[in-house]
């Protein structure tokens, strides 16, 4: 079984719709992250959470919100999707004292029409 | 200046050759460094981590770190077509309060041809 799972894996939606991407992990890690990846731009951090009560904005948080429902669950919401949010979204996890190593989920390909 | 810089490539090498991938970073306080491999449309997969100056070998992969020059590299010996992927360099930056974040380079695309 995968240690970090993401749902859905693919999603096509329309401009203005609310979308939620979900991430779950069985690694027992306390830290979780959301990234987006666009061609040629690499991975950019949207939000990160170092424990259930800790939520921090990353470099591109505008237009996104997150919820850490439990240590193992971290969801990303697009309140009103727009076409330039079309991208590949990855969830990642790490542990405090783990040297910074992050482990990635399989990704969600989101298309906003 | 970008915090982590990589040549985007593509780097084209023949099968069996050594592929050399390079990365420079701007923050002298960085303590840990990572190389991830990413196949097209897939998630990044950790292949090497390095924390101290010098070389670290794991199978066909060798990571090299030079903190004085702010430079980290990845060598892939006996390159195989299955090594064709994008390689992401990542640097762990520490902030006050014990926080840290990984900063990723944009990646170097490697193409190994038969």
mmCIF file of C-alpha atoms in Angstrom:
data_model
loop_
_atom_site.group_PDB
_atom_site.id
_atom_site.type_symbol
_atom_site.label_atom_id
_atom_site.label_comp_id
_atom_site.label_asym_id
_atom_site.label_seq_id
_atom_site.Cartn_x
_atom_site.Cartn_y
_atom_site.Cartn_z
ATOM 1 C CA UNK A 1 0.000 0.000 0.000
ATOM 2 C CA UNK A 2 1.175 3.514 -0.808
ATOM 3 C CA UNK A 3 2.457 5.504 2.166
ATOM 4 C CA UNK A 4 1.141 8.830 0.835
ATOM 5 C CA UNK A 5 -2.092 8.841 -1.134
ATOM 6 C CA UNK A 6 -3.872 11.619 -2.964
ATOM 7 C CA UNK A 7 -7.429 11.846 -4.221
ATOM 8 C CA UNK A 8 -8.561 12.458 -6.865
ATOM 9 C CA UNK A 9 -5.713 11.556 -9.219
ATOM 10 C CA UNK A 10 -7.215 13.525 -12.082
ATOM 11 C CA UNK A 11 -9.837 16.252 -12.065
ATOM 12 C CA UNK A 12 -11.312 18.480 -14.733
ATOM 13 C CA UNK A 13 -13.420 21.358 -13.510
ATOM 14 C CA UNK A 14 -14.777 24.698 -14.633
ATOM 15 C CA UNK A 15 -13.802 28.219 -13.693
ATOM 16 C CA UNK A 16 -15.429 29.343 -10.455
ATOM 17 C CA UNK A 17 -15.985 25.889 -9.006
ATOM 18 C CA UNK A 18 -14.778 24.914 -5.535
ATOM 19 C CA UNK A 19 -12.347 22.010 -5.540
ATOM 20 C CA UNK A 20 -10.839 19.991 -2.718
ATOM 21 C CA UNK A 21 -7.768 17.810 -3.064
ATOM 22 C CA UNK A 22 -7.109 15.332 -0.303
ATOM 23 C CA UNK A 23 -3.937 13.792 1.042
ATOM 24 C CA UNK A 24 -3.555 10.943 3.523
ATOM 25 C CA UNK A 25 -0.424 9.308 4.873
ATOM 26 C CA UNK A 26 0.406 6.205 6.855
ATOM 27 C CA UNK A 27 4.052 7.099 7.461
ATOM 28 C CA UNK A 28 3.357 8.563 10.898
ATOM 29 C CA UNK A 29 4.978 11.845 9.873
ATOM 30 C CA UNK A 30 4.014 15.055 11.617
ATOM 31 C CA UNK A 31 4.789 17.437 8.771
ATOM 32 C CA UNK A 32 2.795 17.756 5.563
ATOM 33 C CA UNK A 33 3.100 19.950 2.491
ATOM 34 C CA UNK A 34 1.243 20.939 -0.659
ATOM 35 C CA UNK A 35 3.140 21.813 -3.843
ATOM 36 C CA UNK A 36 2.165 22.647 -7.366
ATOM 37 C CA UNK A 37 4.295 21.919 -10.387
ATOM 38 C CA UNK A 38 4.141 23.725 -13.686
ATOM 39 C CA UNK A 39 6.334 22.935 -16.696
ATOM 40 C CA UNK A 40 9.699 24.687 -16.393
ATOM 41 C CA UNK A 41 8.932 26.136 -12.968
ATOM 42 C CA UNK A 42 9.721 23.218 -10.715
ATOM 43 C CA UNK A 43 7.929 22.572 -7.442
ATOM 44 C CA UNK A 44 6.455 25.547 -5.640
ATOM 45 C CA UNK A 45 5.240 25.370 -2.058
ATOM 46 C CA UNK A 46 1.619 26.348 -1.472
ATOM 47 C CA UNK A 47 1.090 25.559 2.229
ATOM 48 C CA UNK A 48 2.790 23.507 4.900
ATOM 49 C CA UNK A 49 1.862 22.196 8.309
ATOM 50 C CA UNK A 50 4.273 21.041 10.995
ATOM 51 C CA UNK A 51 1.557 19.605 13.207
ATOM 52 C CA UNK A 52 -2.221 19.573 13.448
ATOM 53 C CA UNK A 53 -2.382 23.057 14.984
ATOM 54 C CA UNK A 54 0.263 24.608 12.752
ATOM 55 C CA UNK A 55 -0.529 25.935 9.259
ATOM 56 C CA UNK A 56 1.824 28.149 7.257
ATOM 57 C CA UNK A 57 1.630 29.850 3.899
ATOM 58 C CA UNK A 58 4.161 28.963 1.263
ATOM 59 C CA UNK A 59 5.339 31.061 -1.631
ATOM 60 C CA UNK A 60 2.125 30.842 -3.710
ATOM 61 C CA UNK A 61 -0.795 30.558 -1.259
ATOM 62 C CA UNK A 62 -3.121 33.110 -2.886
ATOM 63 C CA UNK A 63 -6.300 31.428 -4.133
ATOM 64 C CA UNK A 64 -5.752 28.340 -1.964
ATOM 65 C CA UNK A 65 -6.678 27.251 1.548
ATOM 66 C CA UNK A 66 -5.852 24.148 3.574
ATOM 67 C CA UNK A 67 -7.164 22.103 6.444
ATOM 68 C CA UNK A 68 -5.200 19.686 8.645
ATOM 69 C CA UNK A 69 -7.978 17.431 9.858
ATOM 70 C CA UNK A 70 -5.686 14.995 11.642
ATOM 71 C CA UNK A 71 -2.008 14.171 11.731
ATOM 72 C CA UNK A 72 -2.526 11.875 8.756
ATOM 73 C CA UNK A 73 -4.770 14.120 6.644
ATOM 74 C CA UNK A 74 -4.105 17.411 4.915
ATOM 75 C CA UNK A 75 -6.490 18.819 2.319
ATOM 76 C CA UNK A 76 -6.074 21.634 -0.176
ATOM 77 C CA UNK A 77 -9.007 23.714 -1.396
ATOM 78 C CA UNK A 78 -9.397 26.008 -4.349
ATOM 79 C CA UNK A 79 -12.323 28.214 -3.356
ATOM 80 C CA UNK A 80 -13.007 29.490 -6.865
ATOM 81 C CA UNK A 81 -10.888 27.744 -9.445
ATOM 82 C CA UNK A 82 -9.313 29.702 -12.300
ATOM 83 C CA UNK A 83 -7.548 28.414 -15.426
ATOM 84 C CA UNK A 84 -4.050 29.387 -14.266
ATOM 85 C CA UNK A 85 -4.458 26.933 -11.394
ATOM 86 C CA UNK A 86 -4.223 24.139 -13.935
ATOM 87 C CA UNK A 87 -1.196 22.173 -12.749
ATOM 88 C CA UNK A 88 0.093 19.003 -11.164
ATOM 89 C CA UNK A 89 -0.392 19.069 -7.388
ATOM 90 C CA UNK A 90 1.695 17.040 -4.967
ATOM 91 C CA UNK A 91 1.331 16.341 -1.297
ATOM 92 C CA UNK A 92 4.470 15.493 0.667
ATOM 93 C CA UNK A 93 5.328 14.461 4.214
ATOM 94 C CA UNK A 94 8.354 14.563 6.461
ATOM 95 C CA UNK A 95 9.192 13.922 10.081
ATOM 96 C CA UNK A 96 10.751 16.243 12.625
ATOM 97 C CA UNK A 97 14.338 15.116 12.958
ATOM 98 C CA UNK A 98 14.185 13.317 9.634
ATOM 99 C CA UNK A 99 16.874 15.536 8.161
ATOM 100 C CA UNK A 100 14.385 17.324 5.953
ATOM 101 C CA UNK A 101 13.665 14.371 3.655
ATOM 102 C CA UNK A 102 10.242 14.661 2.096
ATOM 103 C CA UNK A 103 8.189 11.843 0.612
ATOM 104 C CA UNK A 104 5.722 12.593 -2.123
ATOM 105 C CA UNK A 105 2.280 11.330 -3.006
ATOM 106 C CA UNK A 106 1.426 10.297 -6.572
ATOM 107 C CA UNK A 107 0.021 13.694 -7.520
ATOM 108 C CA UNK A 108 -3.269 15.121 -8.739
ATOM 109 C CA UNK A 109 -3.540 16.473 -12.254
ATOM 110 C CA UNK A 110 -6.012 19.369 -12.139
ATOM 111 C CA UNK A 111 -7.401 21.053 -15.225
ATOM 112 C CA UNK A 112 -9.527 24.183 -14.894
ATOM 113 C CA UNK A 113 -11.445 25.065 -18.031
ATOM 114 C CA UNK B 1 19.309 35.039 -7.928
ATOM 115 C CA UNK B 2 17.320 31.843 -7.543
ATOM 116 C CA UNK B 3 17.902 29.974 -4.287
ATOM 117 C CA UNK B 4 18.612 26.688 -6.068
ATOM 118 C CA UNK B 5 19.808 26.656 -9.652
ATOM 119 C CA UNK B 6 20.107 23.816 -12.130
ATOM 120 C CA UNK B 7 20.746 23.675 -15.846
ATOM 121 C CA UNK B 8 17.428 22.681 -17.408
ATOM 122 C CA UNK B 9 19.069 20.508 -20.063
ATOM 123 C CA UNK B 10 18.397 18.269 -21.754
ATOM 124 C CA UNK B 11 21.616 16.530 -20.883
ATOM 125 C CA UNK B 12 22.101 13.794 -23.441
ATOM 126 C CA UNK B 13 24.513 10.930 -22.705
ATOM 127 C CA UNK B 14 25.084 7.567 -24.396
ATOM 128 C CA UNK B 15 24.175 4.374 -22.612
ATOM 129 C CA UNK B 16 26.990 3.232 -20.338
ATOM 130 C CA UNK B 17 28.478 6.712 -19.893
ATOM 131 C CA UNK B 18 28.674 8.820 -16.735
ATOM 132 C CA UNK B 19 25.998 11.492 -16.391
ATOM 133 C CA UNK B 20 26.968 14.522 -14.318
ATOM 134 C CA UNK B 21 24.227 16.736 -12.923
ATOM 135 C CA UNK B 22 25.016 19.977 -11.137
ATOM 136 C CA UNK B 23 23.269 22.284 -8.718
ATOM 137 C CA UNK B 24 24.240 25.519 -6.966
ATOM 138 C CA UNK B 25 22.505 27.121 -4.006
ATOM 139 C CA UNK B 26 22.570 30.570 -2.452
ATOM 140 C CA UNK B 27 22.074 30.053 1.306
ATOM 141 C CA UNK B 28 25.344 29.271 3.079
ATOM 142 C CA UNK B 29 23.411 28.054 6.119
ATOM 143 C CA UNK B 30 21.916 25.092 4.260
ATOM 144 C CA UNK B 31 22.637 21.822 6.019
ATOM 145 C CA UNK B 32 21.073 19.056 3.980
ATOM 146 C CA UNK B 33 20.788 18.380 0.294
ATOM 147 C CA UNK B 34 18.735 15.982 -1.771
ATOM 148 C CA UNK B 35 18.453 14.598 -5.256
ATOM 149 C CA UNK B 36 15.056 13.461 -6.504
ATOM 150 C CA UNK B 37 14.280 11.685 -9.746
ATOM 151 C CA UNK B 38 10.997 12.442 -11.497
ATOM 152 C CA UNK B 39 9.649 10.572 -14.478
ATOM 153 C CA UNK B 40 7.241 12.476 -16.699
ATOM 154 C CA UNK B 41 3.852 12.814 -15.032
ATOM 155 C CA UNK B 42 5.001 10.999 -11.888
ATOM 156 C CA UNK B 43 5.941 12.142 -8.417
ATOM 157 C CA UNK B 44 9.482 12.963 -7.281
ATOM 158 C CA UNK B 45 11.333 9.990 -5.832
ATOM 159 C CA UNK B 46 14.241 10.446 -3.424
ATOM 160 C CA UNK B 47 17.446 8.878 -4.711
ATOM 161 C CA UNK B 48 20.169 10.502 -2.587
ATOM 162 C CA UNK B 49 20.617 12.720 0.442
ATOM 163 C CA UNK B 50 23.907 14.262 1.558
ATOM 164 C CA UNK B 51 24.756 16.271 4.657
ATOM 165 C CA UNK B 52 28.564 16.506 4.796
ATOM 166 C CA UNK B 53 31.220 17.757 2.433
ATOM 167 C CA UNK B 54 32.620 15.106 0.148
ATOM 168 C CA UNK B 55 31.200 12.169 -1.720
ATOM 169 C CA UNK B 56 28.421 9.751 -0.867
ATOM 170 C CA UNK B 57 27.963 6.656 -2.990
ATOM 171 C CA UNK B 58 24.892 4.437 -3.367
ATOM 172 C CA UNK B 59 25.089 1.881 -6.140
ATOM 173 C CA UNK B 60 25.523 3.664 -9.458
ATOM 174 C CA UNK B 61 24.813 7.060 -7.863
ATOM 175 C CA UNK B 62 27.332 9.380 -6.217
ATOM 176 C CA UNK B 63 26.392 12.677 -4.634
ATOM 177 C CA UNK B 64 29.100 15.278 -4.131
ATOM 178 C CA UNK B 65 28.847 18.261 -1.822
ATOM 179 C CA UNK B 66 31.105 21.292 -1.575
ATOM 180 C CA UNK B 67 29.684 23.759 0.943
ATOM 181 C CA UNK B 68 32.458 26.302 0.427
ATOM 182 C CA UNK B 69 31.537 26.559 -3.249
ATOM 183 C CA UNK B 70 27.796 26.076 -2.530
ATOM 184 C CA UNK B 71 27.709 23.301 -5.037
ATOM 185 C CA UNK B 72 26.157 19.837 -5.061
ATOM 186 C CA UNK B 73 26.322 17.326 -7.876
ATOM 187 C CA UNK B 74 25.015 13.897 -8.803
ATOM 188 C CA UNK B 75 26.981 11.405 -10.862
ATOM 189 C CA UNK B 76 25.243 8.450 -12.462
ATOM 190 C CA UNK B 77 27.647 5.739 -13.601
ATOM 191 C CA UNK B 78 26.830 3.239 -16.346
ATOM 192 C CA UNK B 79 23.815 5.298 -17.390
ATOM 193 C CA UNK B 80 20.824 3.310 -18.625
ATOM 194 C CA UNK B 81 17.871 4.401 -20.756
ATOM 195 C CA UNK B 82 15.730 3.867 -17.645
ATOM 196 C CA UNK B 83 17.657 6.714 -15.994
ATOM 197 C CA UNK B 84 16.071 9.138 -18.481
ATOM 198 C CA UNK B 85 14.081 11.486 -16.259
ATOM 199 C CA UNK B 86 14.187 14.922 -14.691
ATOM 200 C CA UNK B 87 16.483 15.223 -11.681
ATOM 201 C CA UNK B 88 15.520 17.723 -9.010
ATOM 202 C CA UNK B 89 18.037 19.190 -6.596
ATOM 203 C CA UNK B 90 16.584 20.246 -3.237
ATOM 204 C CA UNK B 91 18.175 22.205 -0.397
ATOM 205 C CA UNK B 92 16.914 22.296 3.178
ATOM 206 C CA UNK B 93 16.762 25.839 4.553
ATOM 207 C CA UNK B 94 16.341 26.452 8.265
ATOM 208 C CA UNK B 95 14.321 29.294 9.711
ATOM 209 C CA UNK B 96 13.930 30.629 13.224
ATOM 210 C CA UNK B 97 11.798 28.569 15.579
ATOM 211 C CA UNK B 98 13.110 25.280 14.277
ATOM 212 C CA UNK B 99 11.237 25.486 11.003
ATOM 213 C CA UNK B 100 12.816 24.257 7.813
ATOM 214 C CA UNK B 101 11.721 24.062 4.202
ATOM 215 C CA UNK B 102 12.966 22.278 1.130
ATOM 216 C CA UNK B 103 13.675 24.568 -1.788
ATOM 217 C CA UNK B 104 13.695 22.820 -5.153
ATOM 218 C CA UNK B 105 15.549 23.635 -8.314
ATOM 219 C CA UNK B 106 13.605 23.531 -11.571
ATOM 220 C CA UNK B 107 15.302 20.256 -12.521
ATOM 221 C CA UNK B 108 17.652 18.934 -15.194
ATOM 222 C CA UNK B 109 16.241 16.652 -17.837
ATOM 223 C CA UNK B 110 18.512 13.683 -18.566
ATOM 224 C CA UNK B 111 18.204 11.657 -21.755
ATOM 225 C CA UNK B 112 20.204 8.427 -22.035
ATOM 226 C CA UNK B 113 20.299 7.147 -25.604
ATOM 227 C CA UNK B 114 21.183 3.572 -26.645
#
